[in-house]
mmCIF file of C-alpha atoms and ligand atoms in Angstrom:
data_model
loop_
_atom_site.group_PDB
_atom_site.id
_atom_site.type_symbol
_atom_site.label_atom_id
_atom_site.label_comp_id
_atom_site.label_asym_id
_atom_site.label_seq_id
_atom_site.Cartn_x
_atom_site.Cartn_y
_atom_site.Cartn_z
ATOM 1 C CA MET S 7 10.317 -26.738 -2.122
ATOM 2 C CA THR S 8 12.280 -23.464 -2.444
ATOM 3 C CA SER S 9 11.692 -23.424 -6.184
ATOM 4 C CA ARG S 10 7.952 -24.013 -5.625
ATOM 5 C CA ILE S 11 7.863 -21.007 -3.258
ATOM 6 C CA SER S 12 9.791 -18.888 -5.800
ATOM 7 C CA THR S 13 7.401 -19.911 -8.602
ATOM 8 C CA GLY S 14 4.372 -19.111 -6.423
ATOM 9 C CA LEU S 15 5.817 -15.746 -5.432
ATOM 10 C CA TRP S 16 6.645 -14.954 -9.051
ATOM 11 C CA ALA S 17 3.090 -15.871 -10.149
ATOM 12 C CA LEU S 18 1.668 -13.596 -7.438
ATOM 13 C CA LEU S 19 3.897 -10.670 -8.447
ATOM 14 C CA ALA S 20 3.082 -11.232 -12.128
ATOM 15 C CA ALA S 21 -0.679 -11.430 -11.468
ATOM 16 C CA PHE S 22 -0.693 -8.197 -9.419
ATOM 17 C CA SER S 23 1.457 -6.490 -12.057
ATOM 18 C CA LEU S 24 -0.931 -7.590 -14.809
ATOM 19 C CA ILE S 25 -4.017 -6.331 -12.957
ATOM 20 C CA ILE S 26 -2.525 -2.892 -12.169
ATOM 21 C CA ALA S 27 -1.073 -2.488 -15.672
ATOM 22 C CA ALA S 28 -4.422 -3.403 -17.264
ATOM 23 C CA GLY S 29 -6.229 -0.836 -15.087
ATOM 24 C CA SER S 30 -3.624 1.855 -15.784
ATOM 25 C CA LEU S 31 -3.825 1.395 -19.551
ATOM 26 C CA ARG S 32 -7.248 3.086 -19.376
ATOM 27 C CA TYR S 33 -5.289 6.369 -19.399
ATOM 28 C CA LEU S 34 -4.666 5.752 -23.106
ATOM 29 C CA LEU S 35 -8.414 6.071 -23.838
ATOM 30 C CA PRO S 36 -9.665 9.407 -25.203
ATOM 31 C CA GLN S 37 -11.995 9.789 -22.161
ATOM 32 C CA VAL S 38 -10.287 8.391 -19.041
ATOM 33 C CA PRO S 39 -12.823 6.595 -16.824
ATOM 34 C CA GLY S 40 -12.437 6.863 -13.033
ATOM 35 C CA ILE S 41 -9.595 9.373 -12.815
ATOM 36 C CA PRO S 42 -9.064 10.185 -9.089
ATOM 37 C CA PRO S 43 -10.122 13.843 -8.479
ATOM 38 C CA ASP S 44 -6.786 14.787 -6.849
ATOM 39 C CA VAL S 45 -4.795 13.241 -9.697
ATOM 40 C CA ALA S 46 -6.953 15.205 -12.170
ATOM 41 C CA LYS S 47 -5.672 18.378 -10.443
ATOM 42 C CA ASN S 48 -2.006 17.451 -11.001
ATOM 43 C CA LEU S 49 -0.308 20.512 -12.552
ATOM 44 C CA MET S 50 1.735 18.268 -14.886
ATOM 45 C CA ARG S 51 -1.161 16.031 -15.917
ATOM 46 C CA GLN S 52 -1.085 17.238 -19.551
ATOM 47 C CA PRO S 53 0.681 15.609 -21.328
ATOM 48 C CA TRP S 54 2.793 13.665 -18.832
ATOM 49 C CA LEU S 55 0.197 11.437 -17.159
ATOM 50 C CA VAL S 56 -0.735 9.557 -20.354
ATOM 51 C CA MET S 57 2.919 8.935 -21.194
ATOM 52 C CA HIS S 58 3.684 7.940 -17.595
ATOM 53 C CA ALA S 59 0.748 5.549 -17.128
ATOM 54 C CA GLY S 60 1.153 4.001 -20.610
ATOM 55 C CA LEU S 61 4.887 3.327 -20.416
ATOM 56 C CA ALA S 62 4.918 2.358 -16.724
ATOM 57 C CA SER S 63 2.264 -0.257 -17.592
ATOM 58 C CA VAL S 64 4.591 -1.673 -20.244
ATOM 59 C CA ALA S 65 7.360 -1.935 -17.603
ATOM 60 C CA LEU S 66 4.986 -3.731 -15.222
ATOM 61 C CA LEU S 67 3.968 -6.193 -17.960
ATOM 62 C CA VAL S 68 7.483 -6.906 -19.252
ATOM 63 C CA GLY S 69 9.322 -6.978 -15.898
ATOM 64 C CA PRO S 70 8.050 -10.336 -14.590
ATOM 65 C CA ILE S 71 8.807 -12.090 -17.918
ATOM 66 C CA GLN S 72 12.453 -11.046 -17.627
ATOM 67 C CA PHE S 73 12.858 -12.910 -14.332
ATOM 68 C CA VAL S 74 11.978 -16.344 -15.792
ATOM 69 C CA PRO S 75 15.347 -18.196 -15.843
ATOM 70 C CA ARG S 76 14.270 -20.779 -18.429
ATOM 71 C CA LEU S 77 13.173 -18.106 -20.892
ATOM 72 C CA ARG S 78 16.395 -16.143 -20.370
ATOM 73 C CA ALA S 79 18.473 -19.243 -21.094
ATOM 74 C CA ALA S 80 16.383 -20.488 -24.050
ATOM 75 C CA ARG S 81 15.733 -17.145 -25.772
ATOM 76 C CA PRO S 82 18.587 -14.728 -24.939
ATOM 77 C CA GLY S 83 17.698 -12.558 -27.956
ATOM 78 C CA LEU S 84 14.138 -12.136 -26.693
ATOM 79 C CA HIS S 85 15.491 -11.325 -23.214
ATOM 80 C CA ARG S 86 17.629 -8.553 -24.701
ATOM 81 C CA TRP S 87 14.781 -7.051 -26.733
ATOM 82 C CA LEU S 88 12.341 -7.137 -23.849
ATOM 83 C CA GLY S 89 15.121 -5.684 -21.688
ATOM 84 C CA ARG S 90 15.511 -2.711 -24.035
ATOM 85 C CA ILE S 91 11.733 -2.160 -23.985
ATOM 86 C CA TYR S 92 11.682 -2.401 -20.153
ATOM 87 C CA VAL S 93 14.577 0.049 -19.753
ATOM 88 C CA PHE S 94 13.087 2.569 -22.192
ATOM 89 C CA ALA S 95 9.683 2.310 -20.469
ATOM 90 C CA CYS S 96 11.183 2.809 -16.973
ATOM 91 C CA LEU S 97 13.405 5.729 -17.950
ATOM 92 C CA ALA S 98 10.681 7.589 -19.876
ATOM 93 C CA ALA S 99 7.920 6.824 -17.344
ATOM 94 C CA GLY S 100 10.331 7.724 -14.534
ATOM 95 C CA GLY S 101 11.103 11.099 -16.140
ATOM 96 C CA ALA S 102 7.388 11.773 -16.521
ATOM 97 C CA GLY S 103 6.870 10.502 -12.935
ATOM 98 C CA LEU S 104 9.376 13.099 -11.702
ATOM 99 C CA LEU S 105 7.397 15.873 -13.402
ATOM 100 C CA LEU S 106 4.126 14.487 -12.004
ATOM 101 C CA ALA S 107 5.732 14.390 -8.534
ATOM 102 C CA TRP S 108 6.458 18.087 -8.885
ATOM 103 C CA GLY S 109 2.869 18.736 -9.965
ATOM 104 C CA THR S 110 1.005 16.629 -7.382
ATOM 105 C CA ASN S 111 -1.879 18.181 -5.490
ATOM 106 C CA ALA S 112 -0.860 16.282 -2.327
ATOM 107 C CA GLY S 113 1.765 18.736 -0.994
ATOM 108 C CA PRO S 114 5.513 18.675 -0.268
ATOM 109 C CA VAL S 115 5.703 15.317 1.585
ATOM 110 C CA ALA S 116 4.204 13.526 -1.442
ATOM 111 C CA GLN S 117 6.251 15.648 -3.855
ATOM 112 C CA LEU S 118 9.400 14.458 -2.107
ATOM 113 C CA GLY S 119 8.216 10.839 -1.719
ATOM 114 C CA PHE S 120 7.225 10.403 -5.371
ATOM 115 C CA GLY S 121 10.188 12.505 -6.562
ATOM 116 C CA THR S 122 12.697 10.337 -4.663
ATOM 117 C CA LEU S 123 11.009 7.207 -6.011
ATOM 118 C CA ALA S 124 11.254 8.518 -9.589
ATOM 119 C CA ILE S 125 14.972 9.268 -9.180
ATOM 120 C CA ALA S 126 15.643 5.878 -7.513
ATOM 121 C CA TRP S 127 13.739 4.127 -10.340
ATOM 122 C CA ILE S 128 15.773 5.892 -13.023
ATOM 123 C CA VAL S 129 19.105 5.329 -11.216
ATOM 124 C CA CYS S 130 18.503 1.578 -10.555
ATOM 125 C CA THR S 131 17.364 0.966 -14.142
ATOM 126 C CA ALA S 132 20.208 2.956 -15.726
ATOM 127 C CA GLN S 133 22.752 1.158 -13.537
ATOM 128 C CA ALA S 134 21.268 -2.241 -14.533
ATOM 129 C CA LEU S 135 21.527 -1.276 -18.225
ATOM 130 C CA ARG S 136 25.133 -0.099 -17.864
ATOM 131 C CA LEU S 137 26.119 -3.394 -16.179
ATOM 132 C CA ALA S 138 24.343 -5.482 -18.853
ATOM 133 C CA MET S 139 26.240 -3.607 -21.561
ATOM 134 C CA ALA S 140 29.487 -4.250 -19.660
ATOM 135 C CA ARG S 141 28.479 -7.958 -19.452
ATOM 136 C CA ARG S 142 28.652 -7.852 -15.652
ATOM 137 C CA ILE S 143 25.628 -10.112 -15.479
ATOM 138 C CA VAL S 144 25.421 -10.931 -11.759
ATOM 139 C CA GLU S 145 25.486 -7.218 -10.851
ATOM 140 C CA HIS S 146 23.102 -6.458 -13.743
ATOM 141 C CA ARG S 147 20.640 -8.923 -12.260
ATOM 142 C CA ARG S 148 20.906 -7.390 -8.773
ATOM 143 C CA TRP S 149 20.163 -3.888 -10.101
ATOM 144 C CA MET S 150 17.268 -5.137 -12.234
ATOM 145 C CA ILE S 151 15.740 -6.703 -9.109
ATOM 146 C CA ARG S 152 16.055 -3.288 -7.410
ATOM 147 C CA SER S 153 14.566 -1.608 -10.487
ATOM 148 C CA PHE S 154 11.566 -3.933 -10.484
ATOM 149 C CA ALA S 155 11.058 -3.366 -6.748
ATOM 150 C CA MET S 156 10.556 0.300 -7.722
ATOM 151 C CA THR S 157 8.277 -0.573 -10.671
ATOM 152 C CA PHE S 158 6.240 -2.722 -8.286
ATOM 153 C CA ALA S 159 5.589 0.384 -6.130
ATOM 154 C CA ALA S 160 2.645 0.962 -8.495
ATOM 155 C CA VAL S 161 1.098 -2.226 -7.079
ATOM 156 C CA THR S 162 1.960 -1.720 -3.395
ATOM 157 C CA LEU S 163 0.683 1.879 -3.556
ATOM 158 C CA ARG S 164 -2.721 0.707 -4.734
ATOM 159 C CA LEU S 165 -2.848 -2.082 -2.139
ATOM 160 C CA TYR S 166 -2.210 0.444 0.669
ATOM 161 C CA LEU S 167 -4.619 3.175 -0.533
ATOM 162 C CA PRO S 168 -7.730 1.818 1.283
ATOM 163 C CA ILE S 169 -5.930 1.431 4.653
ATOM 164 C CA ALA S 170 -6.223 5.038 5.958
ATOM 165 C CA PRO S 171 -9.953 5.420 5.089
ATOM 166 C CA ILE S 172 -10.729 1.975 6.613
ATOM 167 C CA LEU S 173 -8.993 3.062 9.842
ATOM 168 C CA GLY S 174 -10.989 6.323 9.809
ATOM 169 C CA TYR S 175 -8.116 8.660 8.824
ATOM 170 C CA PRO S 176 -8.376 11.193 5.981
ATOM 171 C CA PHE S 177 -7.464 9.710 2.580
ATOM 172 C CA MET S 178 -4.930 12.471 1.883
ATOM 173 C CA ASP S 179 -2.946 11.796 5.093
ATOM 174 C CA GLY S 180 -2.641 8.150 4.057
ATOM 175 C CA TYR S 181 -1.702 9.151 0.497
ATOM 176 C CA ARG S 182 1.219 11.288 1.732
ATOM 177 C CA ILE S 183 2.567 8.444 3.871
ATOM 178 C CA ILE S 184 2.081 5.994 0.985
ATOM 179 C CA SER S 185 4.202 8.173 -1.332
ATOM 180 C CA TRP S 186 7.097 6.808 0.795
ATOM 181 C CA MET S 187 5.686 3.494 2.055
ATOM 182 C CA ALA S 188 4.846 2.284 -1.460
ATOM 183 C CA TRP S 189 8.533 1.795 -2.215
ATOM 184 C CA LEU S 190 10.824 2.023 0.829
ATOM 185 C CA PRO S 191 9.722 -1.381 2.274
ATOM 186 C CA ASN S 192 10.035 -2.923 -1.235
ATOM 187 C CA LEU S 193 13.621 -1.744 -1.354
ATOM 188 C CA ILE S 194 14.386 -3.049 2.150
ATOM 189 C CA VAL S 195 12.882 -6.488 1.351
ATOM 190 C CA VAL S 196 14.911 -6.686 -1.850
ATOM 191 C CA GLU S 197 18.149 -5.669 -0.085
ATOM 192 C CA LEU S 198 17.570 -8.363 2.557
ATOM 193 C CA TYR S 199 16.848 -10.917 -0.176
ATOM 194 C CA LEU S 200 19.958 -9.959 -2.155
ATOM 195 C CA ARG S 201 22.111 -10.159 0.949
ATOM 196 C CA ARG S 202 20.703 -13.568 1.885
ATOM 197 C CA ALA S 203 20.700 -15.102 -1.565
ATOM 198 C CA GLY S 204 24.100 -13.677 -2.416
ATOM 199 C CA LEU S 205 23.068 -14.489 -5.999
ATOM 200 C CA ARG S 206 26.131 -16.660 -6.341
ATOM 201 C CA ARG S 207 24.681 -18.470 -9.342
ATOM 202 C CA SER S 208 25.566 -16.247 -12.248
ATOM 203 C CA VAL S 209 23.155 -16.023 -15.153
ATOM 204 C CA ILE S 210 24.904 -16.645 -18.412
ATOM 205 C CA VAL S 211 23.805 -14.432 -21.265
ATOM 206 C CA PRO S 212 25.737 -15.424 -24.397
ATOM 207 C CA ALA S 213 27.310 -12.597 -26.418
HETATM 208 C C1 HEM Z 421 8.053 3.754 -9.834
HETATM 209 C C2 HEM Z 421 8.044 5.022 -10.050
HETATM 210 C C3 HEM Z 421 6.792 5.842 -10.183
HETATM 211 C C4 HEM Z 421 6.657 7.143 -9.818
HETATM 212 C C5 HEM Z 421 7.719 8.012 -9.223
HETATM 213 C C6 HEM Z 421 5.307 7.536 -10.100
HETATM 214 C C7 HEM Z 421 4.787 8.781 -9.866
HETATM 215 C C8 HEM Z 421 3.475 9.146 -10.089
HETATM 216 C C9 HEM Z 421 2.902 10.406 -9.724
HETATM 217 C C10 HEM Z 421 3.636 11.530 -9.020
HETATM 218 C C11 HEM Z 421 1.614 10.398 -10.114
HETATM 219 C C12 HEM Z 421 0.596 11.522 -9.921
HETATM 220 C C13 HEM Z 421 -0.040 11.372 -8.555
HETATM 221 C C14 HEM Z 421 -0.688 12.650 -8.061
HETATM 222 O O1 HEM Z 421 -0.981 13.537 -8.849
HETATM 223 O O2 HEM Z 421 -0.877 12.728 -6.839
HETATM 224 C C15 HEM Z 421 1.359 9.113 -10.729
HETATM 225 C C16 HEM Z 421 0.154 8.705 -11.218
HETATM 226 C C17 HEM Z 421 -0.059 7.495 -11.810
HETATM 227 N N1 HEM Z 421 0.861 6.483 -12.009
HETATM 228 FE FE1 HEM Z 421 2.747 6.494 -11.363
HETATM 229 N N2 HEM Z 421 4.631 6.462 -10.634
HETATM 230 C C18 HEM Z 421 5.508 5.403 -10.702
HETATM 231 C C19 HEM Z 421 5.264 4.138 -11.196
HETATM 232 C C20 HEM Z 421 4.116 3.783 -11.839
HETATM 233 C C21 HEM Z 421 3.911 2.509 -12.449
HETATM 234 C C22 HEM Z 421 4.924 1.345 -12.510
HETATM 235 C C23 HEM Z 421 2.661 2.510 -12.949
HETATM 236 C C24 HEM Z 421 2.107 1.327 -13.657
HETATM 237 C C25 HEM Z 421 1.060 1.192 -14.195
HETATM 238 C C26 HEM Z 421 2.073 3.826 -12.663
HETATM 239 C C27 HEM Z 421 0.812 4.260 -13.016
HETATM 240 C C28 HEM Z 421 0.241 5.461 -12.647
HETATM 241 C C29 HEM Z 421 -1.137 5.826 -12.897
HETATM 242 C C30 HEM Z 421 -2.178 4.966 -13.588
HETATM 243 C C31 HEM Z 421 -1.322 7.091 -12.352
HETATM 244 C C32 HEM Z 421 -2.619 7.910 -12.322
HETATM 245 C C33 HEM Z 421 -3.245 7.812 -10.934
HETATM 246 C C34 HEM Z 421 -4.162 6.672 -10.761
HETATM 247 O O3 HEM Z 421 -5.055 6.451 -11.598
HETATM 248 O O4 HEM Z 421 -4.017 5.946 -9.750
HETATM 249 N N3 HEM Z 421 2.992 4.561 -11.999
HETATM 250 N N4 HEM Z 421 2.521 8.370 -10.699
#
């Protein structure tokens, strides 16, 4: 039963990740269709937005694969290679995200919300990498779960965007709140999960 719930939850996370990544990859086209007008005004848009959207999409696509226990056990080499790709994508997209946070047209609340998210994303991912290299696998796994909670902010942000306009509030007010709400609840949920699960079962990655 528990494993069926976990599989269902994983499939849902993977499907949302795939949809958002596919939509974001349009930023790699020479003429970007449907760029939000406020994002087009971002002071750091050139060249950082293309790099950010492209690499963050890679992180969203690779992340869910890394959490499949059977694949990790059967193909540890593949897990390591995809892990390197995921870490590179998060660190580079996070750096670009920090610059975009500085350049946003949405004002200081959003600058701080996105900026804090970018730093948290980089810190969680770097910590997960360090622990993997030290072969401290249980802790590595905990930090990768935190890292993906940050990556998944790209999905939660887009799910929350319609809420303010539907309730009759200005889009920009909602956007500023979402720069925090897209990731803080993700982090809280993950911390509660990690505390509850304890993650006592260590994941063995052969040397
Ligand atoms: C998790 C850390 C992330 C941070 C700190 C971050 C930060 C930002 C910032 C500041 C902007 C510009 C927004 C503005 O000008 O108001 C932006 C835009 C964008 N980001 Fe991220 N982002 C993150 C994750 C992701 C991920 C995982 C994706 C995955 C696809 C992504 C895709 C995009 C896209 C496509 C845009 C352009 C705006 C749009 O079309 O909706 N970001 N990001």
